[in-house]
PDB file of C-alpha atoms in Angstrom:
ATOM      1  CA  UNK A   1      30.732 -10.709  11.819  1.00  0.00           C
ATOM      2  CA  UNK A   2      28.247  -7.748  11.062  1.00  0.00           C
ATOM      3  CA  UNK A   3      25.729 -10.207   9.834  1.00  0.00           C
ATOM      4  CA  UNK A   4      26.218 -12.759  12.744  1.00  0.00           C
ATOM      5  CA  UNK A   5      25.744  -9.514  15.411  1.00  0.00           C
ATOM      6  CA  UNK A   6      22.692  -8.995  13.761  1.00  0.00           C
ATOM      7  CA  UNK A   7      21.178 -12.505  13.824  1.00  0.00           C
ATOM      8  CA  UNK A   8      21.622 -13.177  17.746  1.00  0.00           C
ATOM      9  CA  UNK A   9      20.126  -8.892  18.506  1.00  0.00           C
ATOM     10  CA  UNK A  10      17.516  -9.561  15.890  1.00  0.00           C
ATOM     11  CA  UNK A  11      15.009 -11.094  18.502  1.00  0.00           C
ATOM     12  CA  UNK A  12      15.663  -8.010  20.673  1.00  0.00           C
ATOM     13  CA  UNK A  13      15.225  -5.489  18.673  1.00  0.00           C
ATOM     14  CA  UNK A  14      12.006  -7.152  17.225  1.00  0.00           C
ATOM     15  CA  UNK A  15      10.793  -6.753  20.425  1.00  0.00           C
ATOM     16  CA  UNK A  16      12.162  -3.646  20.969  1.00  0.00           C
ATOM     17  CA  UNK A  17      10.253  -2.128  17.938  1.00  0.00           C
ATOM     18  CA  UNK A  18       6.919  -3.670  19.422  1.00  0.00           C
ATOM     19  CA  UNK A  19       7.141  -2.282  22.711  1.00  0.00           C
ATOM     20  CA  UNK A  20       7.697   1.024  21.564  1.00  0.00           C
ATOM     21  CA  UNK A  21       5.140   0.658  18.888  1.00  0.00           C
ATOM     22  CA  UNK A  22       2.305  -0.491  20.450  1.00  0.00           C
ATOM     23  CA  UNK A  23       0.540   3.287  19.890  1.00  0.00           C
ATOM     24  CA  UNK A  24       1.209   5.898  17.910  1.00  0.00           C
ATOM     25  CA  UNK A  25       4.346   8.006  18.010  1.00  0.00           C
ATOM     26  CA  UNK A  26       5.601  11.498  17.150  1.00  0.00           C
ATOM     27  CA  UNK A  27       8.384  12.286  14.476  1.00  0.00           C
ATOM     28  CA  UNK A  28       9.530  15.447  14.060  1.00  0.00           C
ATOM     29  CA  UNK A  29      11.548  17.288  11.291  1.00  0.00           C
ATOM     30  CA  UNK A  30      12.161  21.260  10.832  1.00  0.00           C
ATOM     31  CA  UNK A  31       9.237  22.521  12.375  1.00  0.00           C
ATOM     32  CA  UNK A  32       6.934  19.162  10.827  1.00  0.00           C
ATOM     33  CA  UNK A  33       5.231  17.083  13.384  1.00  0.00           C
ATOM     34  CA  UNK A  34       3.532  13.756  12.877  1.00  0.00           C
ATOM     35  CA  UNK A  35       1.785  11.051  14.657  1.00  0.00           C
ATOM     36  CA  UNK A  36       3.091   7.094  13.109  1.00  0.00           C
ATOM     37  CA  UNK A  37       0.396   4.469  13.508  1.00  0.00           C
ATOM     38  CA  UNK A  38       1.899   1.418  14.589  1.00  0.00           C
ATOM     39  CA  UNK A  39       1.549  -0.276  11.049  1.00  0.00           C
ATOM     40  CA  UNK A  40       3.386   2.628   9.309  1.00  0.00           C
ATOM     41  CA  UNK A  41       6.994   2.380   8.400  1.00  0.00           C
ATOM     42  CA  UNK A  42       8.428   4.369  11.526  1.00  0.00           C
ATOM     43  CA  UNK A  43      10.604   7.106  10.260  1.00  0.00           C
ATOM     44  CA  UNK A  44      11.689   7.001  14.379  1.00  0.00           C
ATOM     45  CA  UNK A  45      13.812   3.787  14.657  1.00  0.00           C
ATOM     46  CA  UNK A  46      14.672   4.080  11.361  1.00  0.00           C
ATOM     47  CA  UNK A  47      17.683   6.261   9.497  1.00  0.00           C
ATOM     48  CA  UNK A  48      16.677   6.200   5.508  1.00  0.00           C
ATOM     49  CA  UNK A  49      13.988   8.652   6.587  1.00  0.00           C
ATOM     50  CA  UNK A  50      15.925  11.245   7.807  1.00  0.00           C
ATOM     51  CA  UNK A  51      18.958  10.884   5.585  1.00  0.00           C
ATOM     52  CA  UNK A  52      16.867  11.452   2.753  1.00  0.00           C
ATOM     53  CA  UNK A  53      14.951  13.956   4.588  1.00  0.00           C
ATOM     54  CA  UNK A  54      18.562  16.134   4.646  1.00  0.00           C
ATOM     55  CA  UNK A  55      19.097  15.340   1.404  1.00  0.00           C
ATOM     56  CA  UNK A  56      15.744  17.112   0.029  1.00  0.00           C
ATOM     57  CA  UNK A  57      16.769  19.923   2.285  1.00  0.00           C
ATOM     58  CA  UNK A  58      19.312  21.386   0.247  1.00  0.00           C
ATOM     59  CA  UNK A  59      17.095  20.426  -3.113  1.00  0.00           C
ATOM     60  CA  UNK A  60      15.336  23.801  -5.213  1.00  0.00           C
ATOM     61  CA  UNK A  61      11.581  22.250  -4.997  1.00  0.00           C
ATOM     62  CA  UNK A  62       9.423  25.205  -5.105  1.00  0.00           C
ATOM     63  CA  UNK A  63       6.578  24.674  -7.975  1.00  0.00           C
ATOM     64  CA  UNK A  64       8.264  21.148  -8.839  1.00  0.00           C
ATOM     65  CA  UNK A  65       5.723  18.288  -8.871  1.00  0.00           C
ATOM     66  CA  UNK A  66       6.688  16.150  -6.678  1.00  0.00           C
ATOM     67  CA  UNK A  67       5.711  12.152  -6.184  1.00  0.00           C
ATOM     68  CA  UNK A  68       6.708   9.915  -2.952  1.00  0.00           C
ATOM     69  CA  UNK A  69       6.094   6.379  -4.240  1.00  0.00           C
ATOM     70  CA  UNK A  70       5.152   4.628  -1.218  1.00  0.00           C
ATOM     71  CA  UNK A  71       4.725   7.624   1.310  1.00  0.00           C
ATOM     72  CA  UNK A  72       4.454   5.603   4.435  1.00  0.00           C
ATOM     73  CA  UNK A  73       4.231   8.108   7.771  1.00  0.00           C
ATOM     74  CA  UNK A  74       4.335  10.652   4.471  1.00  0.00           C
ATOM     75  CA  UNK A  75       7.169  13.090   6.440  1.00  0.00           C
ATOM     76  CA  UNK A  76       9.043  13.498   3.322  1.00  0.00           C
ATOM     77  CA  UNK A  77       5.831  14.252   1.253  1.00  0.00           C
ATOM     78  CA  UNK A  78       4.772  16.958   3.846  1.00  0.00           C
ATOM     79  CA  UNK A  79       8.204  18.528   3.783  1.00  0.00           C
ATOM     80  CA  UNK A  80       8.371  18.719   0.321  1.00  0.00           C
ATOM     81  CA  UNK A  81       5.249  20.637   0.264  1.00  0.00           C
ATOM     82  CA  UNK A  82       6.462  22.733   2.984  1.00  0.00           C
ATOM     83  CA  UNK A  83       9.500  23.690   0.712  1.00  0.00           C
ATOM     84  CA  UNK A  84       6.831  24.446  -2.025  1.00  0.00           C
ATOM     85  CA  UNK A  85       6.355  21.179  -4.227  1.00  0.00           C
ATOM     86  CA  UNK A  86       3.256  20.320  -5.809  1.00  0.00           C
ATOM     87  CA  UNK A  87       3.259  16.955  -3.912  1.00  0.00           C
ATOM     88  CA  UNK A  88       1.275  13.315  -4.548  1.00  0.00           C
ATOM     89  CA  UNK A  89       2.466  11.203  -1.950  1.00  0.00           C
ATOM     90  CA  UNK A  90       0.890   7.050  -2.705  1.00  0.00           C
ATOM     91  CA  UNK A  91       1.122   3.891  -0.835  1.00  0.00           C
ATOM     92  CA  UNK A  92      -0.535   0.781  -0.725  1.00  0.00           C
ATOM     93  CA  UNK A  93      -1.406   1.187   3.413  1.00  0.00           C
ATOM     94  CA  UNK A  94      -4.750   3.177   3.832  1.00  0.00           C
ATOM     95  CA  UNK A  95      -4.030   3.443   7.421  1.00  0.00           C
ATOM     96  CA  UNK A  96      -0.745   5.395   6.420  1.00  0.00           C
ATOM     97  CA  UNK A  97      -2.869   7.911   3.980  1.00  0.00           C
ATOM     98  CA  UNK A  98      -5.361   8.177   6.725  1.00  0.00           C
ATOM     99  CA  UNK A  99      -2.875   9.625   8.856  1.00  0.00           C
ATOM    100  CA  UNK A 100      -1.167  11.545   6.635  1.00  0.00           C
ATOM    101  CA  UNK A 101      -4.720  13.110   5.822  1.00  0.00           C
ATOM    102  CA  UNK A 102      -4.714  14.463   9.174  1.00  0.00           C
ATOM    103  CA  UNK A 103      -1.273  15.162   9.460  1.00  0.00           C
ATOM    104  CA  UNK A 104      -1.282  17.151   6.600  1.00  0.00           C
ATOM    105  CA  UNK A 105      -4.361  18.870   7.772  1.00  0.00           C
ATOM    106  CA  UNK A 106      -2.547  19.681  11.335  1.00  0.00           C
ATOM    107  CA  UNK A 107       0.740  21.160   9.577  1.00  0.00           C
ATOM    108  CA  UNK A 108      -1.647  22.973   7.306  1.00  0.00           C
ATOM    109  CA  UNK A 109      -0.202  21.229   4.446  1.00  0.00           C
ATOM    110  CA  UNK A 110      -2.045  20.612   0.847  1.00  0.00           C
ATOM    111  CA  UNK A 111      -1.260  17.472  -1.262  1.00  0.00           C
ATOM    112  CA  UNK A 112      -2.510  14.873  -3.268  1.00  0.00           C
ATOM    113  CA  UNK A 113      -2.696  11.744  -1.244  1.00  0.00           C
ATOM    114  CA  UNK A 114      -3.756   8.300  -3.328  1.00  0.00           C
ATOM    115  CA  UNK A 115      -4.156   5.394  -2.762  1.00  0.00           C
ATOM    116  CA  UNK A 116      -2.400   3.269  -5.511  1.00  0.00           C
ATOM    117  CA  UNK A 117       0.258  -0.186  -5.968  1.00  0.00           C
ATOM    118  CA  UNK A 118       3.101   1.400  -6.967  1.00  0.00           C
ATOM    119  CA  UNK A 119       2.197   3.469 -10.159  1.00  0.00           C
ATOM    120  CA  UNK A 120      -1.470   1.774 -10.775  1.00  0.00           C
ATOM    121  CA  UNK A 121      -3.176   4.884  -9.929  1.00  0.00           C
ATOM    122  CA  UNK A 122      -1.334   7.376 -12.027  1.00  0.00           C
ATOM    123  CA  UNK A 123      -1.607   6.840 -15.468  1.00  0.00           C
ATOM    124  CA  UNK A 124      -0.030   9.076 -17.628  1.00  0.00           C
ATOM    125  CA  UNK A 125       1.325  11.465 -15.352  1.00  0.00           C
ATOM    126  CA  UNK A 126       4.502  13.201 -14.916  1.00  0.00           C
ATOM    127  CA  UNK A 127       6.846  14.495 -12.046  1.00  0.00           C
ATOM    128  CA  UNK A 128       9.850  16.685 -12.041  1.00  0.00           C
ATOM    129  CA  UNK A 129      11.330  14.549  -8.877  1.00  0.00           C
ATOM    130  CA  UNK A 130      10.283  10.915  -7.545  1.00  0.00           C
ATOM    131  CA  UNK A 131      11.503   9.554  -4.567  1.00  0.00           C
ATOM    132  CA  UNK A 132      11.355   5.720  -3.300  1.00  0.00           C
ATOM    133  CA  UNK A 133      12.367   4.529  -0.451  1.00  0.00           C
ATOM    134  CA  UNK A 134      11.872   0.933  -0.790  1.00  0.00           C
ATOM    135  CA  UNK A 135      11.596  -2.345   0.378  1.00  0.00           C
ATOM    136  CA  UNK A 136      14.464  -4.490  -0.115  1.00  0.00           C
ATOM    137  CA  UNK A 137      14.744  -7.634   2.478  1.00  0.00           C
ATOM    138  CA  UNK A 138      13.853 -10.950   0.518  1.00  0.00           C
ATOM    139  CA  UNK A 139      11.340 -12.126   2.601  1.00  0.00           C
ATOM    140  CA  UNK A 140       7.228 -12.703   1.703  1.00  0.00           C
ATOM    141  CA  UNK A 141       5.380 -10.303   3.448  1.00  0.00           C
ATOM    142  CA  UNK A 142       2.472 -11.406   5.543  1.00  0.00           C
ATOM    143  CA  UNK A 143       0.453  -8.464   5.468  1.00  0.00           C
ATOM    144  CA  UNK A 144       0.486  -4.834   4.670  1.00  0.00           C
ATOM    145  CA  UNK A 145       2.278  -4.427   7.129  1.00  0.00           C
ATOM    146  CA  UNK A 146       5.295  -5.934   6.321  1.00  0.00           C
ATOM    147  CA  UNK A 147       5.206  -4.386   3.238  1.00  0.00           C
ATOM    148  CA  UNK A 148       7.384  -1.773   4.178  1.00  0.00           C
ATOM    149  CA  UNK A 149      10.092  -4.144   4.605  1.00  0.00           C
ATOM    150  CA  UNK A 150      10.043  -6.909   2.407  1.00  0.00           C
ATOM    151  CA  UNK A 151      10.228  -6.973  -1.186  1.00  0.00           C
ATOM    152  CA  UNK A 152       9.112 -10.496  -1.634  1.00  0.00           C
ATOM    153  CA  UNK A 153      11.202 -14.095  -1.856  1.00  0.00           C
ATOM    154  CA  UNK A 154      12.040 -13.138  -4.985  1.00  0.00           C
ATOM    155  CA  UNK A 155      12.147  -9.520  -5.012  1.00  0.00           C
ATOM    156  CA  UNK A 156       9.027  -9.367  -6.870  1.00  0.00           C
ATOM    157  CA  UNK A 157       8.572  -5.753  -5.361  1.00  0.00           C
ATOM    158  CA  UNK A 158      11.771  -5.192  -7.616  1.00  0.00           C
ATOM    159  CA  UNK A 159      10.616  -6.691 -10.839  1.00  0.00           C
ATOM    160  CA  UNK A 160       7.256  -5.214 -10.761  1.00  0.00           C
ATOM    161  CA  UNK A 161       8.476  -1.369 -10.362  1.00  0.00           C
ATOM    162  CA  UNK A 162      10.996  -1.232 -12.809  1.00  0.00           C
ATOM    163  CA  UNK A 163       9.382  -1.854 -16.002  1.00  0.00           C
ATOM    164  CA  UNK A 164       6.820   0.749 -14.759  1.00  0.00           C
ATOM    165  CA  UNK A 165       9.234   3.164 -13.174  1.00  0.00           C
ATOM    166  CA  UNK A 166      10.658   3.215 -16.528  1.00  0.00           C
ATOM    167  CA  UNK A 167       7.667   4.916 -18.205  1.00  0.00           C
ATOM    168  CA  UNK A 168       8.058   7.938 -16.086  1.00  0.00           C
ATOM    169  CA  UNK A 169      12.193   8.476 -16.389  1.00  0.00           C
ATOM    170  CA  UNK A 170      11.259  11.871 -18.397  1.00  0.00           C
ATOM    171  CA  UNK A 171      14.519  14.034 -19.476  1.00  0.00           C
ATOM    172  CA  UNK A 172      13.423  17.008 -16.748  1.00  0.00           C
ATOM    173  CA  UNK A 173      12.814  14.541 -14.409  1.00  0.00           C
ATOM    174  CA  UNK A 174      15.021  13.327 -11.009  1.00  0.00           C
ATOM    175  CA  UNK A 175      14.015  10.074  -9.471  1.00  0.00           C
ATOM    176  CA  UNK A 176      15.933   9.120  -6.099  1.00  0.00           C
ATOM    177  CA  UNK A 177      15.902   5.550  -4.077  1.00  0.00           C
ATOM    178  CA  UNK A 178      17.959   5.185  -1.020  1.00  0.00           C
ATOM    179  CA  UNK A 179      19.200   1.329  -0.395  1.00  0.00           C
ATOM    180  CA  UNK A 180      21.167  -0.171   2.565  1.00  0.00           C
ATOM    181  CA  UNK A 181      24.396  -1.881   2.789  1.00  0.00           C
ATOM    182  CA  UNK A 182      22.314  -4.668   4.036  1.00  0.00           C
ATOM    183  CA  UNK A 183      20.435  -4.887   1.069  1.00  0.00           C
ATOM    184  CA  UNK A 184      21.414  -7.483  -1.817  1.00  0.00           C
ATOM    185  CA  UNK A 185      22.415  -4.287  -4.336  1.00  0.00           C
ATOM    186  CA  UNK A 186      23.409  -5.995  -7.227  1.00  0.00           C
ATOM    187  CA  UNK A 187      20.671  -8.479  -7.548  1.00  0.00           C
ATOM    188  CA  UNK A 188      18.524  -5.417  -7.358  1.00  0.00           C
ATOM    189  CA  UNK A 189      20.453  -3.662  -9.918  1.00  0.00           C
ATOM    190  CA  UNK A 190      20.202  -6.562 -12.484  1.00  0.00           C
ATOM    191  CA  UNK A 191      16.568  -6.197 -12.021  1.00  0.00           C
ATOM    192  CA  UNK A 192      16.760  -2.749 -13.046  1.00  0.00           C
ATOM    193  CA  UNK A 193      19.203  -3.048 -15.779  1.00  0.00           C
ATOM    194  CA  UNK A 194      16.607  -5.984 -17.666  1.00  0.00           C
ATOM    195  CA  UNK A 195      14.502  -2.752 -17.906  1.00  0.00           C
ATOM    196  CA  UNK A 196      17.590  -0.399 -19.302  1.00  0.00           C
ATOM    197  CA  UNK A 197      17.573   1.688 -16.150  1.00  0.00           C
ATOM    198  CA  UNK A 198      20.651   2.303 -14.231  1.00  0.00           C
ATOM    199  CA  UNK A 199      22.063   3.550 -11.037  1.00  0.00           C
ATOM    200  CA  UNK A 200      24.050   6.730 -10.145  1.00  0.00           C
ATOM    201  CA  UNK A 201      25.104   7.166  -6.858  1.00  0.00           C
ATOM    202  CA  UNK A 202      24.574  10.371  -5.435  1.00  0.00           C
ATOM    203  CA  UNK A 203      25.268  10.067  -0.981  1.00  0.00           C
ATOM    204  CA  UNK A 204      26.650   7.489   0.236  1.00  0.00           C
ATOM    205  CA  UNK A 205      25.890   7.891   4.584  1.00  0.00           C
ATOM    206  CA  UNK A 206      27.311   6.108   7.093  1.00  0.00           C
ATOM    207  CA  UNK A 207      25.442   5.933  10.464  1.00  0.00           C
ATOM    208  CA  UNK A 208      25.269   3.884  13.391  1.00  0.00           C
ATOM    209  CA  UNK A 209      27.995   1.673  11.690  1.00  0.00           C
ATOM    210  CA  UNK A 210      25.385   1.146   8.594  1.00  0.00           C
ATOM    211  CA  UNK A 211      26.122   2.783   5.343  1.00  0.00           C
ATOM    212  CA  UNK A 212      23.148   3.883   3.196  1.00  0.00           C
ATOM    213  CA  UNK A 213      23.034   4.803   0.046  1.00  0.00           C
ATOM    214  CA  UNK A 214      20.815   7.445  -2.432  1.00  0.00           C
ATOM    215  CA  UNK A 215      21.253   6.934  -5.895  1.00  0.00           C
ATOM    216  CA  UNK A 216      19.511   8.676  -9.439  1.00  0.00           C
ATOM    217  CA  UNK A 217      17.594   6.336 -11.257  1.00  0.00           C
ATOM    218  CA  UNK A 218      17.536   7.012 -15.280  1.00  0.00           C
ATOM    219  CA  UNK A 219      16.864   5.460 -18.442  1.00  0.00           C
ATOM    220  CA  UNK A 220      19.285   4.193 -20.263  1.00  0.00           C
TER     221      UNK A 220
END
């Protein structure tokens, strides 16, 4: 039935999202304000964003270095820093980096921001905490866009970050990804267990009838 409700409102909230998104939009969180270009991931219609957003909130960052693989609108990466990480925040969408640039700069806010595929620009680097916040519906993405949704027909998003993700599970390390109910979970975990890494869960959220889910990622 939940699946079924969501096919026939699909088309409406599509639209929905497109109205509201034809400019930029503000997000807010403890004190952090941000403007979302329309091809960002939109932390505003959205609820992984803020659930992992509380989640940080009660996590000891100060001095930690800090990475957000795939920083879309970059809120997390700029609270992080606010809370006193050493943050790199990385995604694939310059349009995204180019307004966390100035986002950053308007919350006076320093971090490193690059431009990178998943972990393609940072060889040989470590960080005490990662956090992903992935895409994860089986679809081909058209553009960069839709990166920030789909993971690929064959979640090739999936299979490509694992066997590097694994290089970077450090002992005094914490890596977090939150995943949806709606998500295929196991198929995702078998891609991540062909690489010996394994999930822990660590929240499990329910909202707006959705629950969502942040686990620990380690190496087996």
């Amino acid at each position: 039935m939940r699946n079924f409700i969501k096919k026939i409102t699909h088309p409406f909230l599509k639209l929905g999202y497109e109205i509201y998104y034809h400019k930029p939009r503000t997000f807010c969180y403890d004190g952090i304000c941000i403007k979302v270009h329309p091809d960002v991931f939109p932390p505003n219609l959205t609820i992984s964003t803020k659930i992992l957003l509380d989640f940080l909130s009660e996590k000891e960052l100060e001095n930690e270095s800090f990475l957000e693989l795939g920083c879309g609108s970059g809120i997390i990466s700029l609270f992080a820093a606010k809370k006193g990480a050493k943050v790199t925040a990385t995604d694939i969408n310059s349009t995204a980096l180019e307004f966390l640039s100035e986002n950053a700069k308007k919350n006076h806010f320093e971090l490193e921001i690059i431009e990178s595929d998943l972990f393609q620009s940072l060889p040989n680097r470590n960080f005490n905490c990662i956090v992903i916040n992935p895409p994860y519906y089986p679809k081909q993405p058209k553009n960069t866009k839709e990166q920030a949704w789909f993971c690929g027909e064959n979640f090739e998003y999936f299979e490509t970050l694992f066997p590097q993700l694994k290089n970077y599970l450090i002992p005094s390390n914490e890596t977090f990804m939150i995943l949806s109910e709606d998500c295929e979970l196991e198929k995702i975990k078998a891609i991540a267990s062909k690489s010996d890494i394994a999930f822990t869960l660590v929240v499990e959220k329910k909202v707006v009838g959705e629950k969502n889910y942040i686990f620990t990622i380690t190496s087996l």
